[in-house]
mmCIF file of C-alpha atoms in Angstrom:
data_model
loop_
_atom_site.group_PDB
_atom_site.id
_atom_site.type_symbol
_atom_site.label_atom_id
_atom_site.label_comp_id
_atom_site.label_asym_id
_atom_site.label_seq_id
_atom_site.Cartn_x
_atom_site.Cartn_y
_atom_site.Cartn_z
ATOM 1 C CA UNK A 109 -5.447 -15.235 -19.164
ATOM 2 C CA UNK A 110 -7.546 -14.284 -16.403
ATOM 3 C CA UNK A 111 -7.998 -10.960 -15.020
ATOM 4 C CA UNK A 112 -6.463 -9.332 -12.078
ATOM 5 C CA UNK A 113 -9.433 -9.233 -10.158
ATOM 6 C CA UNK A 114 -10.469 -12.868 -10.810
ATOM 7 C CA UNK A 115 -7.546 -14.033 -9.704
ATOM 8 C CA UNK A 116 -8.467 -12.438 -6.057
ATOM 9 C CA UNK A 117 -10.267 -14.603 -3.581
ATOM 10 C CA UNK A 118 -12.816 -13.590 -1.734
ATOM 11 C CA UNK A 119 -13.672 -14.704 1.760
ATOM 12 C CA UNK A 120 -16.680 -14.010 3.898
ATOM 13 C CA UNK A 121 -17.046 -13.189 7.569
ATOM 14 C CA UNK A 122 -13.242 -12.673 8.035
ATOM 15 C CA UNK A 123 -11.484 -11.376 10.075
ATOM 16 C CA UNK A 124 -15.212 -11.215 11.192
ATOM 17 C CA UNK A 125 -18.929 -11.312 10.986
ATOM 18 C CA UNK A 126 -20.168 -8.892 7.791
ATOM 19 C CA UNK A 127 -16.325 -8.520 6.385
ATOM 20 C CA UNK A 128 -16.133 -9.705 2.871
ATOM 21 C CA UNK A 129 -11.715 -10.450 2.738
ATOM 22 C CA UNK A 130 -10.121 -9.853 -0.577
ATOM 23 C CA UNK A 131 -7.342 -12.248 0.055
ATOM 24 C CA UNK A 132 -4.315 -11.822 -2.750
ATOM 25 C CA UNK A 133 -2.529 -14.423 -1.939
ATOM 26 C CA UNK A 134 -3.963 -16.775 -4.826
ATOM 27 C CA UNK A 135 -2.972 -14.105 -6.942
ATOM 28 C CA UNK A 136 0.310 -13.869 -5.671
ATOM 29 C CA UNK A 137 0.707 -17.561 -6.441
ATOM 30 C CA UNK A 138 0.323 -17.268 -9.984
ATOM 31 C CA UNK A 139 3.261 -15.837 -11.083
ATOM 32 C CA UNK A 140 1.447 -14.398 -14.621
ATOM 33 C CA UNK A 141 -0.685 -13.145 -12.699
ATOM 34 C CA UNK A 142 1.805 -11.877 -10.280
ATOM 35 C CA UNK A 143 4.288 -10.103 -12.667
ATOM 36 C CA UNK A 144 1.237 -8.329 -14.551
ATOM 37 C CA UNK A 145 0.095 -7.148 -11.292
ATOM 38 C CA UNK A 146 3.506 -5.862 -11.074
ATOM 39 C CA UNK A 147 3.565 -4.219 -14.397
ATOM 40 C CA UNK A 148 0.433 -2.766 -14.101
ATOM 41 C CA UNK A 149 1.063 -1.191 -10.953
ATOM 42 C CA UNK A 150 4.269 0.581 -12.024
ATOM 43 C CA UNK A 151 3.346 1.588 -15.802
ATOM 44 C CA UNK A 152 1.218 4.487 -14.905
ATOM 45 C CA UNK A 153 4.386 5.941 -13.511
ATOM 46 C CA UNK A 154 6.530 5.288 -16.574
ATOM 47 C CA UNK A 155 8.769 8.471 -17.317
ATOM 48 C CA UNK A 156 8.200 9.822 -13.830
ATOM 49 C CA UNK A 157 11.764 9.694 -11.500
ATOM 50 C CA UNK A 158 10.654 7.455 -8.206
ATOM 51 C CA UNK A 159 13.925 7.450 -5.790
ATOM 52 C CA UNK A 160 12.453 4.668 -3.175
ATOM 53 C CA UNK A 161 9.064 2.840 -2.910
ATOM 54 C CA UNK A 162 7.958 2.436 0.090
ATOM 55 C CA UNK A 163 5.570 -0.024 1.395
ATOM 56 C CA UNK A 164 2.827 -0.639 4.093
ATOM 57 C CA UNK A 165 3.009 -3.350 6.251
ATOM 58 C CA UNK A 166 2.880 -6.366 5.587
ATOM 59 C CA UNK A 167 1.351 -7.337 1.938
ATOM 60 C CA UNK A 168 3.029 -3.844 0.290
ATOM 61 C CA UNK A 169 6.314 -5.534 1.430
ATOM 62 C CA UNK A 170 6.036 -8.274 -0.839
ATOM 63 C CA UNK A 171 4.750 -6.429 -3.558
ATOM 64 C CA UNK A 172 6.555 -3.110 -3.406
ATOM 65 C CA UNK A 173 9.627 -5.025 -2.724
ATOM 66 C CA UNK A 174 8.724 -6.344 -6.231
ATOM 67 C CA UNK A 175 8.112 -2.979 -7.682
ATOM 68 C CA UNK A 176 11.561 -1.675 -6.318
ATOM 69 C CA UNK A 177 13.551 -4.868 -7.908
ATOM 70 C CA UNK A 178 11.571 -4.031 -11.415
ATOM 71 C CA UNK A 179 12.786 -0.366 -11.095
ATOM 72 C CA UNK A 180 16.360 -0.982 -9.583
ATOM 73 C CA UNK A 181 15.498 1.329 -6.549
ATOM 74 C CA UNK A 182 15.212 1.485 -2.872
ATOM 75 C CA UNK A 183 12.619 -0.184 -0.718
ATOM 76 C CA UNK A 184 11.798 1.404 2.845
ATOM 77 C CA UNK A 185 9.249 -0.391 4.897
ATOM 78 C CA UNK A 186 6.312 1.189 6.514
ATOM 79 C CA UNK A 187 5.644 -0.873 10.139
ATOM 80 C CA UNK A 188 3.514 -1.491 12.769
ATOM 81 C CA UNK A 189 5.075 -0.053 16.397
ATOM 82 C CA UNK A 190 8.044 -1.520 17.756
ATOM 83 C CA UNK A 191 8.938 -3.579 14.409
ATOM 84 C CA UNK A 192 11.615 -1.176 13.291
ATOM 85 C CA UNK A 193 14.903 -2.180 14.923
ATOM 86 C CA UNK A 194 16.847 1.553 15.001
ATOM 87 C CA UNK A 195 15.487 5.194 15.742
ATOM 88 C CA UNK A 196 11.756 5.920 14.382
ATOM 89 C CA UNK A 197 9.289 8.406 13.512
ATOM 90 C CA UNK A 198 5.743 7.259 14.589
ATOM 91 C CA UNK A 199 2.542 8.410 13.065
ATOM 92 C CA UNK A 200 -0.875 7.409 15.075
ATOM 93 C CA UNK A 201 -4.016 6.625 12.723
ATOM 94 C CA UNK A 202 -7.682 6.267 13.336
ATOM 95 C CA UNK A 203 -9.025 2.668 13.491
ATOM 96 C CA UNK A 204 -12.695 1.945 13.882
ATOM 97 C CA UNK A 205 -12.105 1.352 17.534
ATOM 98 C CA UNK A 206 -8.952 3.192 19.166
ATOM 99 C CA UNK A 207 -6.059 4.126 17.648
ATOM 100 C CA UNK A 208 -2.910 2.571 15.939
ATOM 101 C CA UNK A 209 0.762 3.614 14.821
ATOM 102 C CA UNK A 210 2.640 3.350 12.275
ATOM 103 C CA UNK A 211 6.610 3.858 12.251
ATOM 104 C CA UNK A 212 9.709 4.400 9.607
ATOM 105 C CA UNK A 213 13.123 4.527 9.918
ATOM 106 C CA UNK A 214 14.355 8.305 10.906
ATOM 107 C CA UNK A 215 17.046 7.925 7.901
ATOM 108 C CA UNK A 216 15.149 5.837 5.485
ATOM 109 C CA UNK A 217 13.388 9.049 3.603
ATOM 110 C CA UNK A 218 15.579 11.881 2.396
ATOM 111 C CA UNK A 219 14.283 15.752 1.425
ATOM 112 C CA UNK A 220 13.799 15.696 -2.272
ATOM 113 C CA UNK A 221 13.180 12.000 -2.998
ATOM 114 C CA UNK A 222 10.256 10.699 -5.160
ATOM 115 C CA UNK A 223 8.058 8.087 -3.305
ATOM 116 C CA UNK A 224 5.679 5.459 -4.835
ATOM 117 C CA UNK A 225 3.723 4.812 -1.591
ATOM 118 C CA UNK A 226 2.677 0.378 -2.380
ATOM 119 C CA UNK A 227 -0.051 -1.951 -1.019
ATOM 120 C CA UNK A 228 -2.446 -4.181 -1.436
ATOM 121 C CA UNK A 229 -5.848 -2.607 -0.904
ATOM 122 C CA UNK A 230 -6.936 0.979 -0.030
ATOM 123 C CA UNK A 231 -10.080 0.841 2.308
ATOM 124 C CA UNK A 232 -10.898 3.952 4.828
ATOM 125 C CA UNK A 233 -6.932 4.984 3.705
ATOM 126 C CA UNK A 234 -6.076 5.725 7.302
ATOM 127 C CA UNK A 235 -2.761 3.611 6.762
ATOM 128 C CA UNK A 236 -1.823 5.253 3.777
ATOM 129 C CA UNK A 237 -2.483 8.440 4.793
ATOM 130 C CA UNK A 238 0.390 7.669 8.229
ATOM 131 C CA UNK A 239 2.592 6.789 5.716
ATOM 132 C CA UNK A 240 1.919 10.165 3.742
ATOM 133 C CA UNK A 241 2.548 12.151 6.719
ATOM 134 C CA UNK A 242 5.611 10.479 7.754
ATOM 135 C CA UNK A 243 7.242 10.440 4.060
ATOM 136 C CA UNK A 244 6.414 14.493 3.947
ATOM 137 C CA UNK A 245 7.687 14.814 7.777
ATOM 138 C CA UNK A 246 10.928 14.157 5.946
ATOM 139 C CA UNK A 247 9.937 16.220 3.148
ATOM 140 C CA UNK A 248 9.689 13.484 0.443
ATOM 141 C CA UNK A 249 7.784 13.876 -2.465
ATOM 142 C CA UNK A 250 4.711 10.602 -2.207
ATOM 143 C CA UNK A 251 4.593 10.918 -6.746
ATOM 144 C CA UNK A 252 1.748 8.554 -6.043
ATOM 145 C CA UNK A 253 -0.259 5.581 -4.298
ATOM 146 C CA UNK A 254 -0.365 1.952 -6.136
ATOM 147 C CA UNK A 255 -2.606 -0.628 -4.818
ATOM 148 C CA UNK A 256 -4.113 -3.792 -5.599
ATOM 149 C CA UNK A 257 -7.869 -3.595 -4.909
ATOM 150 C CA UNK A 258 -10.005 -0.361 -3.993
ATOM 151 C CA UNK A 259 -12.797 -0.556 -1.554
ATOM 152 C CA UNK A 260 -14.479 2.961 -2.941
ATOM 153 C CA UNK A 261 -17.635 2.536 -0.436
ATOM 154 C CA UNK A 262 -15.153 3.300 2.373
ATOM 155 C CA UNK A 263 -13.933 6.538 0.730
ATOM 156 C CA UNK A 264 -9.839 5.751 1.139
ATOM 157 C CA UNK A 265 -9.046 7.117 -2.624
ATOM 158 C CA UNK A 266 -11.190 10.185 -1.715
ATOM 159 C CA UNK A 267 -9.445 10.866 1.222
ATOM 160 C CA UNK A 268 -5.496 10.504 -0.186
ATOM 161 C CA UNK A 269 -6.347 12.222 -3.592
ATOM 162 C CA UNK A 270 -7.657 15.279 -1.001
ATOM 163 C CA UNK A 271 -3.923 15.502 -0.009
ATOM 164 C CA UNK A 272 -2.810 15.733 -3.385
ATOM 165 C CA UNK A 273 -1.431 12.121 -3.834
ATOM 166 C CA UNK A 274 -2.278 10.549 -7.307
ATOM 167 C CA UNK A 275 -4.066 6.603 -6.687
ATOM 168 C CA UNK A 276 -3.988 3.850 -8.781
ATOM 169 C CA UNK A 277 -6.103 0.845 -8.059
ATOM 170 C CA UNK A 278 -6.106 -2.117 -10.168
ATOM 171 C CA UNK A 279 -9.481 -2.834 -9.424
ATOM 172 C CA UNK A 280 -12.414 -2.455 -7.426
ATOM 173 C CA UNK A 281 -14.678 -4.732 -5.228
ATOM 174 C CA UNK A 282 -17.888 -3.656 -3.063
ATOM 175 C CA UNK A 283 -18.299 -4.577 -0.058
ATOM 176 C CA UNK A 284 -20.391 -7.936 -1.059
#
């Protein structure tokens, strides 16, 4: 069987000029591939109590919704501004250009819990580290960060490990 990473396809100049896309989906679509991904991003946890996994919009939905189903757990979702149909906490991020927020339910985290924070890639980490804040804003524990691919020229895993959040990346690609 094929590894994880070959299974990922790669697409240049998308969303634009210079961007090299790791696009999952044709990973997702092979469901060996699929449920190893799975495995392999929970096993590093084994033995360690997670109480809800929560994941980033929109790919961490289909995969930590995945996770939480192998675990018999909670999912929360993590979601762009105005997604989230009752009361929300918002946490504003850094893009290359601007800004951008990123909103969870006001009940969906409670003090105490164990979080496995889920998605797809980890680039600059300025998503993952909204969702940090707003998971500790309600004083859950993030246990760790799971993700598919790791872009380490943009310095994401850098930046969440500084807050004391444990990453796992199933592989790494560079930026060509």
């Amino acid at each position: 069987m094929q590894g994880i990473k070959d299974k990922i396809r790669t697409i240049p100049d998308y969303p634009k000029p210079g961007i090299m896309f790791r696009d999952i989906t044709t990973l997702l679509q092979d469901a060996r591939g699929f449920r190893k991904t799975i495995d392999e991003m929970v096993q590093p946890f084994a033995g360690t109590r997670i109480d809800k996994v929560v994941g980033i919009e929109a790919r961490g939905f289909i995969l930590g919704g995945a996770i939480a189903h192998q675990l018999s757990i909670g999912f929360v979702p993590v979601r762009k501004r105005g997604k989230l149909p009752f009361q929300t906490k918002a946490q504003e991020y850094q893009l290359e250009y601007g800004t951008d927020s990123m909103e969870i339910h006001v009940d969906a985290i409670t003090k105490g819990e164990n979080i496995l924070l889920v998605d797809d890639l980890i680039a600059t980490g300025g998503t993952a580290e909204a969702a940090i804040k707003l998971i500790r804003h309600y004083e859950g524990n993030v246990i760790g960060g799971s993700f598919i691919v790791d872009l380490p020229e943009l310095g994401g895993r850098k930046r969440l490990e500084a807050l004391g959040v444990k990453v796992l990346a199933l592989c790494e690609f560079d930026g060509h």
